C-alpha positions as a Python dict, from the first residue, in 0.01 Angstrom:
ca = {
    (1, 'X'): (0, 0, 0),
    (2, 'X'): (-56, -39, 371),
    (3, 'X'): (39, -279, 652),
    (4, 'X'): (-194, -332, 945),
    (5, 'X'): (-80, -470, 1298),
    (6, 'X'): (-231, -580, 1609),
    (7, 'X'): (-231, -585, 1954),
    (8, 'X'): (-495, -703, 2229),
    (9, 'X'): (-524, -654, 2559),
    (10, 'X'): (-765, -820, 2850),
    (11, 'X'): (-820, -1166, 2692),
    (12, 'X'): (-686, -1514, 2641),
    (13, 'X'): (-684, -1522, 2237),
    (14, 'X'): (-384, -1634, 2077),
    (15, 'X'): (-457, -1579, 1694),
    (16, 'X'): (-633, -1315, 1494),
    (17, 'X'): (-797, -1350, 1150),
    (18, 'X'): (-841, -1078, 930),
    (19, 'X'): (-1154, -1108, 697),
    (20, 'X'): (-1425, -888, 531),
    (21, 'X'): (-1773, -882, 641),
    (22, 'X'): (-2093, -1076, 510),
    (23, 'X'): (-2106, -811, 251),
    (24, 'X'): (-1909, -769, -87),
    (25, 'X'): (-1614, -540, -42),
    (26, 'X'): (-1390, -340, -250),
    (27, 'X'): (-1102, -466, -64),
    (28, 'X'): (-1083, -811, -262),
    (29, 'X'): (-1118, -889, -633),
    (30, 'X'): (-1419, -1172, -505),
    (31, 'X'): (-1747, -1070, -451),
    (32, 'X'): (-1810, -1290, -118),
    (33, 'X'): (-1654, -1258, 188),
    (34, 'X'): (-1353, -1450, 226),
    (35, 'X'): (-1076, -1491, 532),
    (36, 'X'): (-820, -1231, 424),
    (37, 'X'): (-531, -1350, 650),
    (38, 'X'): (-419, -1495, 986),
    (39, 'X'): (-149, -1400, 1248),
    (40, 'X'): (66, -1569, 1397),
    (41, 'X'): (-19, -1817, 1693),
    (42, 'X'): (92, -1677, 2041),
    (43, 'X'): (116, -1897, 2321),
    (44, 'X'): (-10, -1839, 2700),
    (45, 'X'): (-97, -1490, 2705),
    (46, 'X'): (-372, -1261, 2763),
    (47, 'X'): (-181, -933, 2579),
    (48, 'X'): (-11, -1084, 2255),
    (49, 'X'): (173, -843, 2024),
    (50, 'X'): (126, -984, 1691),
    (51, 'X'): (473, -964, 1449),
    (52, 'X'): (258, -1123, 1114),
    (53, 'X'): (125, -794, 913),
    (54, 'X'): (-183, -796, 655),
    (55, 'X'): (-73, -587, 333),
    (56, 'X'): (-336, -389, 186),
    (57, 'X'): (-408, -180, -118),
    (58, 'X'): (-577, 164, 20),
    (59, 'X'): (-871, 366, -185),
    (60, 'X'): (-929, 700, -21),
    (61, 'X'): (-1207, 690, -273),
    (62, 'X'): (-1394, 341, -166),
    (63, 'X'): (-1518, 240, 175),
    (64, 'X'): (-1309, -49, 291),
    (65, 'X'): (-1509, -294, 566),
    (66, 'X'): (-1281, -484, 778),
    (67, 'X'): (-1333, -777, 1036),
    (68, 'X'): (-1103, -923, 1289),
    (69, 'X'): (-1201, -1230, 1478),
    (70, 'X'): (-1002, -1331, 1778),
    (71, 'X'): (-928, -1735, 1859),
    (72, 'X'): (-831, -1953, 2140),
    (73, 'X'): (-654, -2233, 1915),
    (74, 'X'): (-715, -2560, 2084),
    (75, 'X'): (-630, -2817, 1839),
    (76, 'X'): (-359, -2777, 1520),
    (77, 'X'): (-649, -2778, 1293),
    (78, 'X'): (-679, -2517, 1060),
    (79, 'X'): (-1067, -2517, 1103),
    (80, 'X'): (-1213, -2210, 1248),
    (81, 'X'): (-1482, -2384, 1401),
    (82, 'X'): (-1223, -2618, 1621),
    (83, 'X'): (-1107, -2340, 1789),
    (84, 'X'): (-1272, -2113, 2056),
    (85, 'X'): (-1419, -1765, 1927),
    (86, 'X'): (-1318, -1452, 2164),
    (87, 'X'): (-1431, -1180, 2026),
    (88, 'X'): (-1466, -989, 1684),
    (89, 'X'): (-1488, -577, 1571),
    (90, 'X'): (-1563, -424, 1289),
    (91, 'X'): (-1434, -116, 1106),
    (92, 'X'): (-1289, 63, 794),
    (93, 'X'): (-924, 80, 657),
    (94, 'X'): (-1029, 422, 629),
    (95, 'X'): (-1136, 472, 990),
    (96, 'X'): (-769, 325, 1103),
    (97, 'X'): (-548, 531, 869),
    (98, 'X'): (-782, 810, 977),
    (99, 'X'): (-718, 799, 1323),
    (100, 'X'): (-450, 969, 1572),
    (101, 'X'): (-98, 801, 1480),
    (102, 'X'): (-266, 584, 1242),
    (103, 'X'): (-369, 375, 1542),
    (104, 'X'): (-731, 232, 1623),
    (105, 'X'): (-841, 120, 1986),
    (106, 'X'): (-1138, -75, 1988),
    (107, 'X'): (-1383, -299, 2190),
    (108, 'X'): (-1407, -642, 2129),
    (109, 'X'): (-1758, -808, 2133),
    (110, 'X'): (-1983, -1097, 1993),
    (111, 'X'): (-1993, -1332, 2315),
    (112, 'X'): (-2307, -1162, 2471),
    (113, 'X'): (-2264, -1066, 2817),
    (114, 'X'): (-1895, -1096, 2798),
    (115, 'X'): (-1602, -859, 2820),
    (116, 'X'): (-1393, -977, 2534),
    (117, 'X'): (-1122, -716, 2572),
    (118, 'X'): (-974, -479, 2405),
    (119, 'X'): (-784, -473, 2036),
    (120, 'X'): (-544, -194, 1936),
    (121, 'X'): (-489, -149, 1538),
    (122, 'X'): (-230, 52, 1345),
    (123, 'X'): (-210, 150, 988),
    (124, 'X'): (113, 292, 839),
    (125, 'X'): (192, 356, 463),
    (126, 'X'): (452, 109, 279),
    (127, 'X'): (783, 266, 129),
    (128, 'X'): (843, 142, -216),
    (129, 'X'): (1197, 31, -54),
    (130, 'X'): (1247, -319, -146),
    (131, 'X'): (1579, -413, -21),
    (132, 'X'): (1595, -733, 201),
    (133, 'X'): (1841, -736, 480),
    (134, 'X'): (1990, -1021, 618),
    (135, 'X'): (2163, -1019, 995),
    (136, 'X'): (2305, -1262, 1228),
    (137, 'X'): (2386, -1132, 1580),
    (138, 'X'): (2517, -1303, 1923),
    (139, 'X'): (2518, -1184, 2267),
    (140, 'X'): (2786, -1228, 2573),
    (141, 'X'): (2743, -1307, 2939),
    (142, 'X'): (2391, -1243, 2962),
    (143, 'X'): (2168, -1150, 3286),
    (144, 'X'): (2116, -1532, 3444),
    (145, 'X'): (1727, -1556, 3468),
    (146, 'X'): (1643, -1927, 3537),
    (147, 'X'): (1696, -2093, 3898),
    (148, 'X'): (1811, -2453, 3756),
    (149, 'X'): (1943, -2317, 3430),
    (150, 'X'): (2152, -2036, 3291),
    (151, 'X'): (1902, -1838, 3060),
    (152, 'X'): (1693, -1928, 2732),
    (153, 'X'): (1750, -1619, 2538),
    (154, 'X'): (1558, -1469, 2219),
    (155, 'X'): (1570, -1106, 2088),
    (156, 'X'): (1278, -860, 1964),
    (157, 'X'): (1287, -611, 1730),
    (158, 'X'): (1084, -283, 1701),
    (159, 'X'): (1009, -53, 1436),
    (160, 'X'): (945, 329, 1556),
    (161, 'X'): (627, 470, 1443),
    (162, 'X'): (575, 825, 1358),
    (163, 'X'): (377, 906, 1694),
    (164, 'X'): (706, 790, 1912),
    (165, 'X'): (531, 429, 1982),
    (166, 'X'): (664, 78, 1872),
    (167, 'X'): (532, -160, 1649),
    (168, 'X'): (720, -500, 1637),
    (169, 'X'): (868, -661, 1317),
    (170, 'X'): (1060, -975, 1369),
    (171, 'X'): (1153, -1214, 1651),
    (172, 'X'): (1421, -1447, 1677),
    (173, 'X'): (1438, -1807, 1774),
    (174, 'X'): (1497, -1923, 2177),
    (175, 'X'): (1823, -2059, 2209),
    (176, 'X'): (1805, -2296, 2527),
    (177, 'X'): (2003, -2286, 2814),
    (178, 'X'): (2287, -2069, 2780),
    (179, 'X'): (2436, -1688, 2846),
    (180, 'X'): (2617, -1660, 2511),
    (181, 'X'): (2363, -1702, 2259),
    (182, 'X'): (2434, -1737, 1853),
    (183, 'X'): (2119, -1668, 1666),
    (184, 'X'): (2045, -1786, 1338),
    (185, 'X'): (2101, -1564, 1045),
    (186, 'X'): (1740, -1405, 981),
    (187, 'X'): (1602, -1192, 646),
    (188, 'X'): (1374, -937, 724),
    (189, 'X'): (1199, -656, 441),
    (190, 'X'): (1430, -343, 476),
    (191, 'X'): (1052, -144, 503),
    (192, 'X'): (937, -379, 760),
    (193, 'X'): (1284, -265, 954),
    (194, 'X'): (1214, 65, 904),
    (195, 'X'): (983, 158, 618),
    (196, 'X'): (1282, 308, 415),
    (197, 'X'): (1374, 583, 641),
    (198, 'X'): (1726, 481, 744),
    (199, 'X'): (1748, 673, 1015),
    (200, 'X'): (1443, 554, 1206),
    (201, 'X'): (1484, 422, 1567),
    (202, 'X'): (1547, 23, 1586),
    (203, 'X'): (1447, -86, 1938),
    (204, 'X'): (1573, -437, 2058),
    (205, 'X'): (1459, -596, 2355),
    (206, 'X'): (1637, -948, 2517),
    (207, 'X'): (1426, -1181, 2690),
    (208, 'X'): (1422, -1511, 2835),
    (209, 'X'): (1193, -1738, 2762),
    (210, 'X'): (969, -1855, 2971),
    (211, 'X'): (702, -2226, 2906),
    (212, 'X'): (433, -2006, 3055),
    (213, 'X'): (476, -1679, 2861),
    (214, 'X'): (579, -1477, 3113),
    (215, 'X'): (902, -1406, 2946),
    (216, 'X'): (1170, -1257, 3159),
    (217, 'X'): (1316, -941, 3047),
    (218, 'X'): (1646, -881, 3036),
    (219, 'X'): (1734, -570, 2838),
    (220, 'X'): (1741, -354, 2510),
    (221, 'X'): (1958, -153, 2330),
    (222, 'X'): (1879, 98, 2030),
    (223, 'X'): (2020, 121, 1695),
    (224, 'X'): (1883, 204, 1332),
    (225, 'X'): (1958, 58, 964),
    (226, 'X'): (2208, 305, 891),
    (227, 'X'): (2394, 190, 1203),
    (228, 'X'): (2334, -170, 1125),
    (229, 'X'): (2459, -170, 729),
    (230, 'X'): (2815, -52, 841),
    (231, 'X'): (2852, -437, 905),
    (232, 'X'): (3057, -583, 1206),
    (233, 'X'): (3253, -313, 1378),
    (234, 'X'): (3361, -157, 1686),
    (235, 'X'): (3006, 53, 1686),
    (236, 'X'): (2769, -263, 1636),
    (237, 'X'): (2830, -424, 1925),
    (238, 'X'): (2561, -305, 2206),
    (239, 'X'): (2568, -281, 2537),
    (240, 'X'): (2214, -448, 2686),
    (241, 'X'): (2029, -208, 2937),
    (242, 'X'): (1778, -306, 3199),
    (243, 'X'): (1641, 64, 3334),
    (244, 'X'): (1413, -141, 3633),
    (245, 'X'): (1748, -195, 3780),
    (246, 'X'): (2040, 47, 3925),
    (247, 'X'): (2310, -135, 3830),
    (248, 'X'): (2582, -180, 3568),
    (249, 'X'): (2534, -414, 3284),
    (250, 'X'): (2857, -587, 3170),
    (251, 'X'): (2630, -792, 2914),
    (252, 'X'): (2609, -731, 2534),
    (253, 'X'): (2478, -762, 2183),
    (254, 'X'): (2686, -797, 1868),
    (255, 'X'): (2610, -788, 1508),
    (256, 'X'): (2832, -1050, 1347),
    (257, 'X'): (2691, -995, 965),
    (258, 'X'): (2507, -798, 813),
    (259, 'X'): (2405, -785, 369),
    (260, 'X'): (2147, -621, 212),
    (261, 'X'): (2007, -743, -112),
    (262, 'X'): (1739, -616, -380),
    (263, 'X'): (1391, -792, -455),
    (264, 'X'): (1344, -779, -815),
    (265, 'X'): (1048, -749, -976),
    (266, 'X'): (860, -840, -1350),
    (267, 'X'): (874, -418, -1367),
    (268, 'X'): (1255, -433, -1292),
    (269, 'X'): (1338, -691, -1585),
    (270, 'X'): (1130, -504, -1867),
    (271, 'X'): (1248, -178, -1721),
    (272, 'X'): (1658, -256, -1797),
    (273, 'X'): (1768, -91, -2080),
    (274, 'X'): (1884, -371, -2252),
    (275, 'X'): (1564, -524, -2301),
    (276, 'X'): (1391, -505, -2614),
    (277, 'X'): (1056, -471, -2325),
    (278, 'X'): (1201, -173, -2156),
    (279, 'X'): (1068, 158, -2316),
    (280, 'X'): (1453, 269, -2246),
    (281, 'X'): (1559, 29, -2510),
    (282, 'X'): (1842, 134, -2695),
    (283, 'X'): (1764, 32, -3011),
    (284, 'X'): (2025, 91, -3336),
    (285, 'X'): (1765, 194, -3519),
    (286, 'X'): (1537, 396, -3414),
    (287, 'X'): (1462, 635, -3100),
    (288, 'X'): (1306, 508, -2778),
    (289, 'X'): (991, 695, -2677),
    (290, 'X'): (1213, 928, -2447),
    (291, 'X'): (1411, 1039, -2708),
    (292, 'X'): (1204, 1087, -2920),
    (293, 'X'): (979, 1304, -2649),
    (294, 'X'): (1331, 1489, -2589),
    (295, 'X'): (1444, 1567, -2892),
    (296, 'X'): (1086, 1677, -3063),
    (297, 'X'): (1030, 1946, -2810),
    (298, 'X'): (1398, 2017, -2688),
    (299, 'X'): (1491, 2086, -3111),
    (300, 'X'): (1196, 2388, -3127),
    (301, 'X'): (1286, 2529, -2777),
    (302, 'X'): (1659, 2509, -2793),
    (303, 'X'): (1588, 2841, -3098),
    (304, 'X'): (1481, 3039, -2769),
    (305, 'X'): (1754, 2925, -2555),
    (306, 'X'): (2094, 3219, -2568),
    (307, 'X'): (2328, 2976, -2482),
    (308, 'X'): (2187, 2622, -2561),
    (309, 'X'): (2306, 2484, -2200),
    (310, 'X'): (2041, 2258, -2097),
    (311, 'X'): (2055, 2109, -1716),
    (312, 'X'): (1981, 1714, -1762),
    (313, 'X'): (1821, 1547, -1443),
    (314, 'X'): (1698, 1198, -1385),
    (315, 'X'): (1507, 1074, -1181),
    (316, 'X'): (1424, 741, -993),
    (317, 'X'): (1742, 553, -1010),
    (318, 'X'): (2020, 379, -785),
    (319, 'X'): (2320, 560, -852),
    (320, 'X'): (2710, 423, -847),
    (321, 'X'): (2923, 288, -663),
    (322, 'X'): (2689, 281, -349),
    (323, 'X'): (2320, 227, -472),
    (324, 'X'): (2215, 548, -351),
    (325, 'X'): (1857, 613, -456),
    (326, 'X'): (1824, 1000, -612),
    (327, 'X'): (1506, 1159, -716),
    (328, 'X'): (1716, 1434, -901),
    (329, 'X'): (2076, 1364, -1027),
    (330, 'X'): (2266, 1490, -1310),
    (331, 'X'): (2262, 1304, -1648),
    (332, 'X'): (2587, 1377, -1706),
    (333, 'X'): (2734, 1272, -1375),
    (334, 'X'): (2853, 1616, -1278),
    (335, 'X'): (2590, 1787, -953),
    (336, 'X'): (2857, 2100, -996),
    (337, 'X'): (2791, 2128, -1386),
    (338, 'X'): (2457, 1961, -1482),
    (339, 'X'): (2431, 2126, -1811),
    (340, 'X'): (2456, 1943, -2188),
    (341, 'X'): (2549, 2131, -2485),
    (342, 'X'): (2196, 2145, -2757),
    (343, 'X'): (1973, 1816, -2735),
    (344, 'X'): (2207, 1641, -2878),
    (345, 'X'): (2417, 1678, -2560),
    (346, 'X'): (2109, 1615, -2377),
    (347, 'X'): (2042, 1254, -2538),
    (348, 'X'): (2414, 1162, -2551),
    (349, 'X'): (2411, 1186, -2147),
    (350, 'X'): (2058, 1044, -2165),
    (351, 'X'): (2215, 702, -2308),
    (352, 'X'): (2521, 744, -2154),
    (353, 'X'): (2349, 724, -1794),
    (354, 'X'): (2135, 448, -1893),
    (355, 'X'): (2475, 222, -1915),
    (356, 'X'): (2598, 337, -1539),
    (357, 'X'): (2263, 420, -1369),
    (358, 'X'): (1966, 92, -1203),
    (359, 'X'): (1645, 199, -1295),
    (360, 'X'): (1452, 247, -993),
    (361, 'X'): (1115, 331, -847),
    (362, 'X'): (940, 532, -669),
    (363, 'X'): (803, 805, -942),
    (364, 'X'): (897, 1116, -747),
    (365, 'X'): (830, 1427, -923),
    (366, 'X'): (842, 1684, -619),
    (367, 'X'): (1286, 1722, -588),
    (368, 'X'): (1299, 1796, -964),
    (369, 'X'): (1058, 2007, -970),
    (370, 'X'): (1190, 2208, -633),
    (371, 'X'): (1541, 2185, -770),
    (372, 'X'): (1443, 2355, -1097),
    (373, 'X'): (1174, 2610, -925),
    (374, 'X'): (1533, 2717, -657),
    (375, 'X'): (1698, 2843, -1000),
    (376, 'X'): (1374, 3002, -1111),
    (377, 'X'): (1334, 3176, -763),
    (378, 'X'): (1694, 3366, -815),
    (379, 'X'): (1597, 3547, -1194),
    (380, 'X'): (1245, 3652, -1115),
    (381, 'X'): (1308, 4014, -1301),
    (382, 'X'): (1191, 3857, -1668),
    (383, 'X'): (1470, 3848, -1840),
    (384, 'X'): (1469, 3468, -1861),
    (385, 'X'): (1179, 3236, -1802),
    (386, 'X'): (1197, 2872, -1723),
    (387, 'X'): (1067, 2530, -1902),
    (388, 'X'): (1097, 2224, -1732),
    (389, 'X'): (1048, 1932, -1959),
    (390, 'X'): (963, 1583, -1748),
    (391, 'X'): (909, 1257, -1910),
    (392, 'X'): (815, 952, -1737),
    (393, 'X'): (694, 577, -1785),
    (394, 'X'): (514, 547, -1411),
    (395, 'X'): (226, 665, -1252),
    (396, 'X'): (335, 959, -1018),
    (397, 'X'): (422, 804, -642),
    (398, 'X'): (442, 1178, -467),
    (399, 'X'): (108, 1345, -559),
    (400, 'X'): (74, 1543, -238),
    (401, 'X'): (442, 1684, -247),
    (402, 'X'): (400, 1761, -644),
    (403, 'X'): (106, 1947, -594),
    (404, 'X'): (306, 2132, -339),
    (405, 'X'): (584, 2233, -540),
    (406, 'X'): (359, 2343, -849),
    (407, 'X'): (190, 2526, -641),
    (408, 'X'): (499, 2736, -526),
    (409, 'X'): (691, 2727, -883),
    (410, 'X'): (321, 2899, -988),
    (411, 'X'): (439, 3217, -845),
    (412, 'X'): (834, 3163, -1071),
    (413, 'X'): (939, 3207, -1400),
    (414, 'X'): (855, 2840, -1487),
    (415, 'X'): (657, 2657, -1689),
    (416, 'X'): (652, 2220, -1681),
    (417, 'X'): (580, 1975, -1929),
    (418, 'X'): (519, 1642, -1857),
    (419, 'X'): (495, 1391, -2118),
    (420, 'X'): (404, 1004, -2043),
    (421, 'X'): (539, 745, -2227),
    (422, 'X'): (450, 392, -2220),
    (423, 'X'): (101, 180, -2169),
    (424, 'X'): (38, 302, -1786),
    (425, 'X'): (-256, 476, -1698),
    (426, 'X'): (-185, 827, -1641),
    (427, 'X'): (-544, 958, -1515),
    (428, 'X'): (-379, 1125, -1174),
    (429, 'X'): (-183, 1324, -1406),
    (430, 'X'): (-472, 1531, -1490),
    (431, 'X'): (-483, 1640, -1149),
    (432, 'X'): (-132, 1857, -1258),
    (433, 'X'): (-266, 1990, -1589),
    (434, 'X'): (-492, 2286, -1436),
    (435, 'X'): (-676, 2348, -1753),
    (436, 'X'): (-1044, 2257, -1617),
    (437, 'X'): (-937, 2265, -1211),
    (438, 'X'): (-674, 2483, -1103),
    (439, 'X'): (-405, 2282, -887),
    (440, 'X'): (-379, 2343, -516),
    (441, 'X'): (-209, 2210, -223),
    (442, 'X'): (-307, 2239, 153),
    (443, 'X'): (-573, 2510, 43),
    (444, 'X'): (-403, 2689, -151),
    (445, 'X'): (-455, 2748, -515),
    (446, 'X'): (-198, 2787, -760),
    (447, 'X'): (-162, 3134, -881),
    (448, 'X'): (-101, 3002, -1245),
    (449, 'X'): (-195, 2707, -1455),
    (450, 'X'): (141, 2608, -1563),
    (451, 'X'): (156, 2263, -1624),
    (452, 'X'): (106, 2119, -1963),
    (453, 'X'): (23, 1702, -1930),
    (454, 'X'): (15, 1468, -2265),
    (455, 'X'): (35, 1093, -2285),
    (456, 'X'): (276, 1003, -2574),
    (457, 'X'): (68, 724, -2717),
    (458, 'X'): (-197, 956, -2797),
    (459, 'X'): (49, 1156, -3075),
    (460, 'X'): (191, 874, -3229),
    (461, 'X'): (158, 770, -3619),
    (462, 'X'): (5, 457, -3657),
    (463, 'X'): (203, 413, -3975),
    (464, 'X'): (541, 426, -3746),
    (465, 'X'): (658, 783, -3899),
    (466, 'X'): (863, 858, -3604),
    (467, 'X'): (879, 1240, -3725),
    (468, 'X'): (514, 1321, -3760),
    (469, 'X'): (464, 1174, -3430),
    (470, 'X'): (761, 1408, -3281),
    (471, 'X'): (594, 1697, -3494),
    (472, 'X'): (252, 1641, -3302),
    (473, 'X'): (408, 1614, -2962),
    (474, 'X'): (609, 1950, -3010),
    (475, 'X'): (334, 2160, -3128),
    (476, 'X'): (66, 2053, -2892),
    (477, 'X'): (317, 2046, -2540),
    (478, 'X'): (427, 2404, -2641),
    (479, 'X'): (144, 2567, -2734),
    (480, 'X'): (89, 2664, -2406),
    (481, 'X'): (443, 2849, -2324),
    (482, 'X'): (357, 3126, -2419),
    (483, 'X'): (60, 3246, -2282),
    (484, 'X'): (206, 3115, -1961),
    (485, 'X'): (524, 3300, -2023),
    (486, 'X'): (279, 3644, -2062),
    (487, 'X'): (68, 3536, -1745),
    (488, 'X'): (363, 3537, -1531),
    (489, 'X'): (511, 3891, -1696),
    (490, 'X'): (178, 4071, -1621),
    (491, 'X'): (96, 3962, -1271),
    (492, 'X'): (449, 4129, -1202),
    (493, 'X'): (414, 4403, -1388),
    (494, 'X'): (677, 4341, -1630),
    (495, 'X'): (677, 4523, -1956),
    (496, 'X'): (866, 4417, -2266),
    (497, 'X'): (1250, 4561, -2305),
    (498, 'X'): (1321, 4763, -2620),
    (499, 'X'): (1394, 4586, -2915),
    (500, 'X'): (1806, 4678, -2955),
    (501, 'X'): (2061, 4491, -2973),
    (502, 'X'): (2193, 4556, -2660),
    (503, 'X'): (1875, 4445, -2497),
    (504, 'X'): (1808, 4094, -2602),
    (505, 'X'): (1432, 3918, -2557),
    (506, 'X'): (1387, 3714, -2194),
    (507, 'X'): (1563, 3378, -2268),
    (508, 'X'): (1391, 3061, -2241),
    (509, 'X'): (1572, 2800, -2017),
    (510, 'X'): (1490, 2463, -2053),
    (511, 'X'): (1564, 2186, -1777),
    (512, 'X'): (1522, 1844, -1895),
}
């Protein structure tokens, strides 16, 4: 998912409308063109900065065709044809996420023998955050703009982009007439804020507002969502800066609320545990497809295991008491002693953290993966080898960073099974499983094929035998290990310790 925003320069436009061309596009499910969205209406101004964005689903694999068409509105009609045109370009979603920053400059054109000006796109990728902050903020004894007034005061907020440039994401309403301004309580998408990275720069500029456009500024001040979800303090309230001047500012901004809030999904509801829906569904009597994917493999490799500790990860969850997302935290609750005693302990902490932990997307495999290839990295002599058993219910969010880490945890003692449970379509998986194509990652080719991919669905017994189907999981999942586990002891040259009892066989480790 991508947003796209706008900006224009050198004409008199005041809306934008997004459509595809007089062709049929892969962009939309129709197959005739069709206006895709509109922006916002900006009044007398030649350079608007549009706040509205246009969500899109990207294809690297399909050739996108945008159009933007540029209005002077002259009526409240929503008619096209009422209004007058100013200019149009053409391009590919492709061409925009493609370019330096993610940011397109183009020419428009259409009006022959007319400069139409100029429109600036930018393309950024969507978090999967989907918190919703709300925020109500005032300011005190404001910079006096107006010669018969006092000042008519609105704020602007700016996202930072990746290259160091500004996009913004939300403006507030004018309040007439006054130096100490209360604005209205506004919502605005936590990834719109600051596409999930809580860190990321929050620019706010104050202006006054001006009938002709020419909006006076005033000043800005900095902050970022971390900064703003500590609530009203002592540290929220900003001092307003105006760098075209040399002088002291006695003027600022304060946050009087601030409450975040999660947008639910359908996903969300048949993902809890306690519905019957959710393929976590704790039913008293029988297994869940992830138990049953745990305990049919963990029962045949646990035999191999010395000490039958198994560290128990999940992953994609908010975790208590703050909410804190985590790719990779203990099932058990305990980051200083991860491990469960045999499967059983394993599943016991399994449904024990399905009572305290919120299901949550993304599917991230690459921090599990790194955290199990770190142990992997410290017993590289072959006496003990590595499996790491993943099982998920989503289609994998972090394909490039995966890739990455298999590629590195090819050169350990490790080995990774993934098994996929549920109806989702699991084709980018395949990508992992290097049995036809080995797996590489920024040219480089993994030294090993050590990833073994199976959708559950495909082993289960249509006659609801819940062992068979574990049976036929197991033995197709493993039958890999060991050739993998010889691959890895002959690329290092490691030969086989003799058979006494002082000398026990390299121990299999399984992470779950």
């Amino acid at each position: 998912m991508l947003f796209l925003s706008s900006f224009l320069s050198g004409t008199q436009q005041f809306f934008m409308c997004l459509q595809p061309p007089s062709t049929p596009l892969t962009l939309i499910s129709q197959t005739f063109p069709c206006q895709f969205g509109r922006t916002e209406v900006i009044d007398n101004t030649r350079n608007p900065d549009f706040v509205r964005k246009f969500v899109l689903d990207f294809f690297f694999e399909e050739k996108q065709n945008l159009r933007f068409d540029v209005y002077n509105v002259d009526s409240r009609s929503c008619n096209i044809s009422k209004h007058d045109f100013l200019g149009q370009t053409f391009c590919t979603l492709g061409e925009i996420i493609g370019s330096t920053g993610g940011r397109l400059e183009r020419t428009l054109s259409g009006i022959p023998g007319k400069k139409c000006g100029v429109i600036i796109l930018a393309a950024e990728e969507l978090s999967n955050c989907r918190d919703i902050a709300t925020m109500q903020l005032c300011a005190n004894k404001l910079d006096k703009k107006d010669f018969f007034g006092k000042s008519d005061p609105f704020l602007v907020f700016y996202r930072s982009n990746e290259d160091g440039t500004f996009t913004i994401c939300h403006k507030t309403e004018v309040i007439k007439n006054t130096l100490n301004p209360v604005w209205q309580p506004f919502t605005i998408p936590v990834r719109a804020l600051c596409n999930g990275d809580y860190d990321r720069t929050v620019k706010v500029d104050v202006y006054d507002w001006d009938r002709d456009g020419s909006h006076d500024f005033i000043g800005e001040f900095t902050t970022s969502y971390r900064e703003l979800s500590r609530g009203q303090n002592q540290f929220n309230v900003y001092e307003v800066k105006n760098m075209c001047f040399c002088l002291f500012s006695f003027y600022s901004v304060t946050l009087l609320s601030f409450k975040v809030e999660s947008e639910y999904t359908f996903v969300d509801f048949i993902r809890n545990p306690s519905q019957p829906t959710s393929l976590h569904y704790m039913s008293p009597y029988q297994m869940n497809a992830y138990a049953m994917a745990l305990k049919a493999v963990g029962e045949i490799i646990q035999d191999y295991d010395s000490d039958k500790l198994f560290p128990a990860y999940g992953f994609g969850a908010k975790l208590p008491p703050d909410g804190k997302i985590s790719h990779a935290f203990p099932l058990n609750g305990d980051s200083d002693q991860p491990n469960c005693v045999g499967i059983e302990g394993v599943l016991e902490a399994y449904f024990q953290s399905l009572r305290t932990v919120q299901l949550y997307g993304p599917t991230n495999f690459a921090p599990v993966i790194n955290k199990v290839a770190n142990c992997a990295a410290e017993i590289t002599d072959g006496s003990q080898y590595f499996v790491l058993l993943m099982i998920t219910d989503g289609v994998i969010s972090d394909m490039v960073q995966t890739k990455e880490a298999v590629v590195n945890a090819a050169l350990l003692p490790l080995s990774i099974i993934i098994v996929g449970v549920g109806p989702a379509e699991f084709d980018a998986m395949e990508e992992l499983d290097g049995d036809e194509v080995r797996v590489s990652s920024r040219g480089r080719l993994a030294e090993r094929d050590i990833v073994q991919f199976v959708p559950f669905r495909d082993y289960i017994d249509r006659s609801g035998n819940q062992v068979l189907s574990m049976a036929r999981l197991a033995k197709d999942v493993l039958a890999e290990i060991p050739d993998q586990l010889l691959s890895f002891m002959k690329s290092r040259g490691i030969e086989p310790r003799p058979a006494l009892s002082s000398s026990p066989l390299p121990a299999l480790h399984q992470h779950i």
